[in-house]
PDB file of C-alpha atoms in Angstrom:
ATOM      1  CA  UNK A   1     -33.842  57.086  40.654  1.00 52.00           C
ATOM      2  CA  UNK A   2     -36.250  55.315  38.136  1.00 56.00           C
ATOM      3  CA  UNK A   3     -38.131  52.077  38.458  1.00 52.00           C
ATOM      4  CA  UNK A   4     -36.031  50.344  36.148  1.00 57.00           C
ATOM      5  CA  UNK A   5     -32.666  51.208  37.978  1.00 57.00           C
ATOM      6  CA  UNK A   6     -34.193  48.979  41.439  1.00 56.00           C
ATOM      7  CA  UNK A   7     -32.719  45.904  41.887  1.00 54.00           C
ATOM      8  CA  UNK A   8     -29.548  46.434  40.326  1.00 55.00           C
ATOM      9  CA  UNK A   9     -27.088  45.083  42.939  1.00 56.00           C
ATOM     10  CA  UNK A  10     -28.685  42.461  43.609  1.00 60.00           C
ATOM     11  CA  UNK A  11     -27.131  39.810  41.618  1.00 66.00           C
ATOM     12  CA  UNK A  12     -23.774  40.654  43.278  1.00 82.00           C
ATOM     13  CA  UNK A  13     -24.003  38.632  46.312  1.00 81.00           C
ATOM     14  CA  UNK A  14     -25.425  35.005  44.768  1.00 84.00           C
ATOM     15  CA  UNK A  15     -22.787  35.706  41.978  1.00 86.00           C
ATOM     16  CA  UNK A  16     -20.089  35.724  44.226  1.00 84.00           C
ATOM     17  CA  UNK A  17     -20.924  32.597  46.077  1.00 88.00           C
ATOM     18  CA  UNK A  18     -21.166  31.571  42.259  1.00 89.00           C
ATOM     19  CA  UNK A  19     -17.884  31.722  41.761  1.00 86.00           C
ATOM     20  CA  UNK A  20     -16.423  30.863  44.270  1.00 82.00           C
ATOM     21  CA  UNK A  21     -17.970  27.646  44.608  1.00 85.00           C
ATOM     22  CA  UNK A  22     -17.051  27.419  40.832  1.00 88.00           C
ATOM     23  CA  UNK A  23     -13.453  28.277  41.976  1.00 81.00           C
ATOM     24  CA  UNK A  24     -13.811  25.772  44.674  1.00 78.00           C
ATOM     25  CA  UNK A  25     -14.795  22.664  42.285  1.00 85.00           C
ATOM     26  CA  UNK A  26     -12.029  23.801  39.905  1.00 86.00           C
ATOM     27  CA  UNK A  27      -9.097  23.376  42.530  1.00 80.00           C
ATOM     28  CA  UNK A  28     -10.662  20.451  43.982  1.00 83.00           C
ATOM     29  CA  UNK A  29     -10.483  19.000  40.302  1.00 88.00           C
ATOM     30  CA  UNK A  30      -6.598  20.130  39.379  1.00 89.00           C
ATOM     31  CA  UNK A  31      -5.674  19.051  42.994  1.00 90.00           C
ATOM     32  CA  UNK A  32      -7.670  16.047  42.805  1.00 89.00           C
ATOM     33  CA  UNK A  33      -5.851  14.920  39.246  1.00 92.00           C
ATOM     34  CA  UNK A  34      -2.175  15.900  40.926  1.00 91.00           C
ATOM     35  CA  UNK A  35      -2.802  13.548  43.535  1.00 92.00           C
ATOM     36  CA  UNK A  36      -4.136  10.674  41.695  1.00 93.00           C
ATOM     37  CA  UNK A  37      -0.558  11.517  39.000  1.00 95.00           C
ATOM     38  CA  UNK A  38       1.475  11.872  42.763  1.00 94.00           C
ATOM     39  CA  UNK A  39       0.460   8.247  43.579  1.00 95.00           C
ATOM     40  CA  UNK A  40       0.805   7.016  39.963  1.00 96.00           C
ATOM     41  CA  UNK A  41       4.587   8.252  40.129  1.00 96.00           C
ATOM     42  CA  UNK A  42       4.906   6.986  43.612  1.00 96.00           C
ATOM     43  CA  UNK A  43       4.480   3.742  42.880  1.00 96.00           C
ATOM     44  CA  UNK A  44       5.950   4.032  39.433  1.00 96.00           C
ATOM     45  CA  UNK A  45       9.353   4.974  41.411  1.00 97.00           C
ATOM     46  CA  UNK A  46       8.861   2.906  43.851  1.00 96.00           C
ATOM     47  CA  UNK A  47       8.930  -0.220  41.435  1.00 96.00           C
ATOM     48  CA  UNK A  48      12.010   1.658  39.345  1.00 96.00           C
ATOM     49  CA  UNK A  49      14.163   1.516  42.633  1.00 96.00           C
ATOM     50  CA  UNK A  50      13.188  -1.860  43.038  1.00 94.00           C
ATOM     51  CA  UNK A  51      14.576  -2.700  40.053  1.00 92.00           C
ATOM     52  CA  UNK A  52      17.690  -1.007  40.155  1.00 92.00           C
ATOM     53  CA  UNK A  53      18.140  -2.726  43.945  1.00 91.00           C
ATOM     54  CA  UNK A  54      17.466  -6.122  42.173  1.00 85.00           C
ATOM     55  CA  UNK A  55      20.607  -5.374  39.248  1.00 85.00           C
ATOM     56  CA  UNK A  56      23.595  -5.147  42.069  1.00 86.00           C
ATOM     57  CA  UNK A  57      25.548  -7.799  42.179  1.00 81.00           C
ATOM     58  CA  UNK A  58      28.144  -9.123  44.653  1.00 81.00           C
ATOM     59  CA  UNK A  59      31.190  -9.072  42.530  1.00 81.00           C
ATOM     60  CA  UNK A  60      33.484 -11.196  44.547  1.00 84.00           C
ATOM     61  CA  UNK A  61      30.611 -14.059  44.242  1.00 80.00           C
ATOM     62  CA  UNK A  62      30.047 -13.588  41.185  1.00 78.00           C
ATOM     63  CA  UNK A  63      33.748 -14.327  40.334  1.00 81.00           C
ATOM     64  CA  UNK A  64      33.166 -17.250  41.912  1.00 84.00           C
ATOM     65  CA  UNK A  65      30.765 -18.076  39.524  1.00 80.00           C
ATOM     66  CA  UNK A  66      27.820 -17.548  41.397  1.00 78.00           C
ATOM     67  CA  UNK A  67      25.373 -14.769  41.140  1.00 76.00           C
ATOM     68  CA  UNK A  68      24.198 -13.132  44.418  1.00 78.00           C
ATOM     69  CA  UNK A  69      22.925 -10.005  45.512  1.00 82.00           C
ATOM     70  CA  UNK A  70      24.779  -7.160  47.452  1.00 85.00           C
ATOM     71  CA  UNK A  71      22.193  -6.782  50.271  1.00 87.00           C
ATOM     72  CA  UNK A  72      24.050  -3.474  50.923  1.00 90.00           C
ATOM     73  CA  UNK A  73      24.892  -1.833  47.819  1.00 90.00           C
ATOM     74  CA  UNK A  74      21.436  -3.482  46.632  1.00 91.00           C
ATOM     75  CA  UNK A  75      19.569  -1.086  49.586  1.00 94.00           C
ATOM     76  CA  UNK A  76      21.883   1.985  48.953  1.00 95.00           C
ATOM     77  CA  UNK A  77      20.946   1.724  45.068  1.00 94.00           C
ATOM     78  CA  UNK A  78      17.509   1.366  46.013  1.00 95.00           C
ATOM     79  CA  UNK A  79      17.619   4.785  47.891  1.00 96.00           C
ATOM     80  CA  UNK A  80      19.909   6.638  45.622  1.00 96.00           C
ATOM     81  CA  UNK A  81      17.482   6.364  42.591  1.00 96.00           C
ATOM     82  CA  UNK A  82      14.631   7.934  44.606  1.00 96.00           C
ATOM     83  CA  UNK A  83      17.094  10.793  46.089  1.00 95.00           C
ATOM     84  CA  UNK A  84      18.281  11.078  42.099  1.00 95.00           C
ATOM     85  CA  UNK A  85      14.364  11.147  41.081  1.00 93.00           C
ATOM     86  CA  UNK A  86      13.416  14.292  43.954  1.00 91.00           C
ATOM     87  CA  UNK A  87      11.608  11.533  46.322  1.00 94.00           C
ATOM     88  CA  UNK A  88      12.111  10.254  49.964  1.00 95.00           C
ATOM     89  CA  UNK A  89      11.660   6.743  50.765  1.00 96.00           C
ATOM     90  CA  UNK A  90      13.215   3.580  52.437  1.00 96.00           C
ATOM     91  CA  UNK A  91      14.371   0.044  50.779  1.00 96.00           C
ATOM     92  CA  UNK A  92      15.051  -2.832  52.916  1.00 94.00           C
ATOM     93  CA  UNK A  93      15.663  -6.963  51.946  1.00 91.00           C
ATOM     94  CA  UNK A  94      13.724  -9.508  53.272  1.00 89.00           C
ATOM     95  CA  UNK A  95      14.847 -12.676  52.729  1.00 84.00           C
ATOM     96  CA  UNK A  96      14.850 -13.154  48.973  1.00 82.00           C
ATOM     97  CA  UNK A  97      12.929  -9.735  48.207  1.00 88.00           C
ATOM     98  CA  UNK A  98      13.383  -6.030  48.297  1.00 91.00           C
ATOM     99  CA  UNK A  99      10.587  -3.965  49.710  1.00 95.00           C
ATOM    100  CA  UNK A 100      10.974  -0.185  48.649  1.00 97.00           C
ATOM    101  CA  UNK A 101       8.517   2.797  50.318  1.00 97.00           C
ATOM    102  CA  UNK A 102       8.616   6.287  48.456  1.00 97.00           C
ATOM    103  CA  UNK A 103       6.715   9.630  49.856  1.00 96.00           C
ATOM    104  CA  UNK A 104       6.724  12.297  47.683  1.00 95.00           C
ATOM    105  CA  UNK A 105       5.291  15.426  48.100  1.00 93.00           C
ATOM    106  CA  UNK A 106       3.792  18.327  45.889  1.00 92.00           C
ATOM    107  CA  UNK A 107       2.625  21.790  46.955  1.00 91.00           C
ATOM    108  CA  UNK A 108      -1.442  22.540  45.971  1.00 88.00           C
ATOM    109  CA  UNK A 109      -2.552  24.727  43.724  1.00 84.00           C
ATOM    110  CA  UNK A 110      -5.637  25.713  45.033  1.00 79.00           C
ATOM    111  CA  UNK A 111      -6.589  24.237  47.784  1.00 78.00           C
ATOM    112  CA  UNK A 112      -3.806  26.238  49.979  1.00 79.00           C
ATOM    113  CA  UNK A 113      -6.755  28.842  50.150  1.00 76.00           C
ATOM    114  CA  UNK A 114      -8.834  26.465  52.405  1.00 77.00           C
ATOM    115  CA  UNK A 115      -5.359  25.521  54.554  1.00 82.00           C
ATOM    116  CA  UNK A 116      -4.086  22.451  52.737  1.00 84.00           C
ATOM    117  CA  UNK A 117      -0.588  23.558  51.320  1.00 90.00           C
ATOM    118  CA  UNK A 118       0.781  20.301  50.378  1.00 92.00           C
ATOM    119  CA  UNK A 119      -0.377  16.708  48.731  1.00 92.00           C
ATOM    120  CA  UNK A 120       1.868  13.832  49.936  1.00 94.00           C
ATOM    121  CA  UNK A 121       1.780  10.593  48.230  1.00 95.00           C
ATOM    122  CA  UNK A 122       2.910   7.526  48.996  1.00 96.00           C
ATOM    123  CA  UNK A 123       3.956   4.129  47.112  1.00 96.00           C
ATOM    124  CA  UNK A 124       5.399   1.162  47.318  1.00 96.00           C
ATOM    125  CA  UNK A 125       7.054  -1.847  45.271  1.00 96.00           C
ATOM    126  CA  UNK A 126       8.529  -5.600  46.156  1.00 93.00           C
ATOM    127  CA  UNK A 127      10.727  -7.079  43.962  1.00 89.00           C
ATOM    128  CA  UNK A 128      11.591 -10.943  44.443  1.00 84.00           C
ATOM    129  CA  UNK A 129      15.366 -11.150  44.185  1.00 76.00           C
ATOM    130  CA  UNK A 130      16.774 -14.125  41.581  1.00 68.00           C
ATOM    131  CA  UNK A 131      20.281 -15.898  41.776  1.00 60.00           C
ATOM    132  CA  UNK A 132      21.436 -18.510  40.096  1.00 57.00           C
ATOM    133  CA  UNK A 133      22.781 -21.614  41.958  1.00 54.00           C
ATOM    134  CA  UNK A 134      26.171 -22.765  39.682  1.00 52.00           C
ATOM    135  CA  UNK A 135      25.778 -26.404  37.576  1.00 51.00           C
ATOM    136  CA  UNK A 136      26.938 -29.228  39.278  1.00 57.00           C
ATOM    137  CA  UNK A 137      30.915 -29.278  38.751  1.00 54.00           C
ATOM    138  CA  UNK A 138      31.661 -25.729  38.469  1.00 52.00           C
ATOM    139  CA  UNK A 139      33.268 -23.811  41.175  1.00 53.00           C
TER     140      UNK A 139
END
């Protein structure tokens, strides 16, 4: 062996912990970004199903002339856009608003090295629920 062969190895080992760290920022920053979009979209479907709670109408009032809202069918529409949209959540009225909850969840794509598998997010809408009262002298 010559004196200019010495040594050679021994980048090897602080390389390695190089790169890994490196590895290690990198996940943190594509996980990091997927869970700040997961609570984005949370929230975004969250408000959506509010909506679509807010646009069911009780038909048999509303041939009355009177526009009210199908507490039932309001919930159930609430719930079937976030089943129709790959998310769980809840919807519920209260009094003269509907409060929808969404969890969605999203596997990692690196940090399922260090044991976390999954990111769940979670969001959540209220949406104040309008009728109409009729003008005086109409049914």
């Amino acid at each position: 062996m010559t004196g200019d062969e010495q040594g050679g190895g021994a980048v090897s080992a602080p390389m390695a912990i190089a790169v890994l760290a490196l590895f290690a920022v990198i996940g943190l920053g594509i996980d990091g970004v997927r869970a700040a979009q997961g609570l984005a979209r949370a929230d975004a479907l969250a408000e959506e199903a509010a909506r679509a709670a807010g646009q069911i109408l009780d038909v048999a009032e509303l041939q009355r002339g009177r526009v009210v809202i199908d507490d039932g069918a309001a919930v159930n529409a609430a719930v079937a856009y976030l089943h129709q949209s790959d998310a769980d959540g809840t919807a519920s009225i209260i009094g003269d608003r509907v409060r929808v909850q969404v969890r969605i969840s999203q596997p990692t794509v690196l940090l399922g090295l260090v044991g976390r598998t999954e990111i769940v997010s979670t969001g959540s809408a209220e949406a104040l629920l309008f009728t109409t009262v009729p003008a005086e002298g109409t049914p």
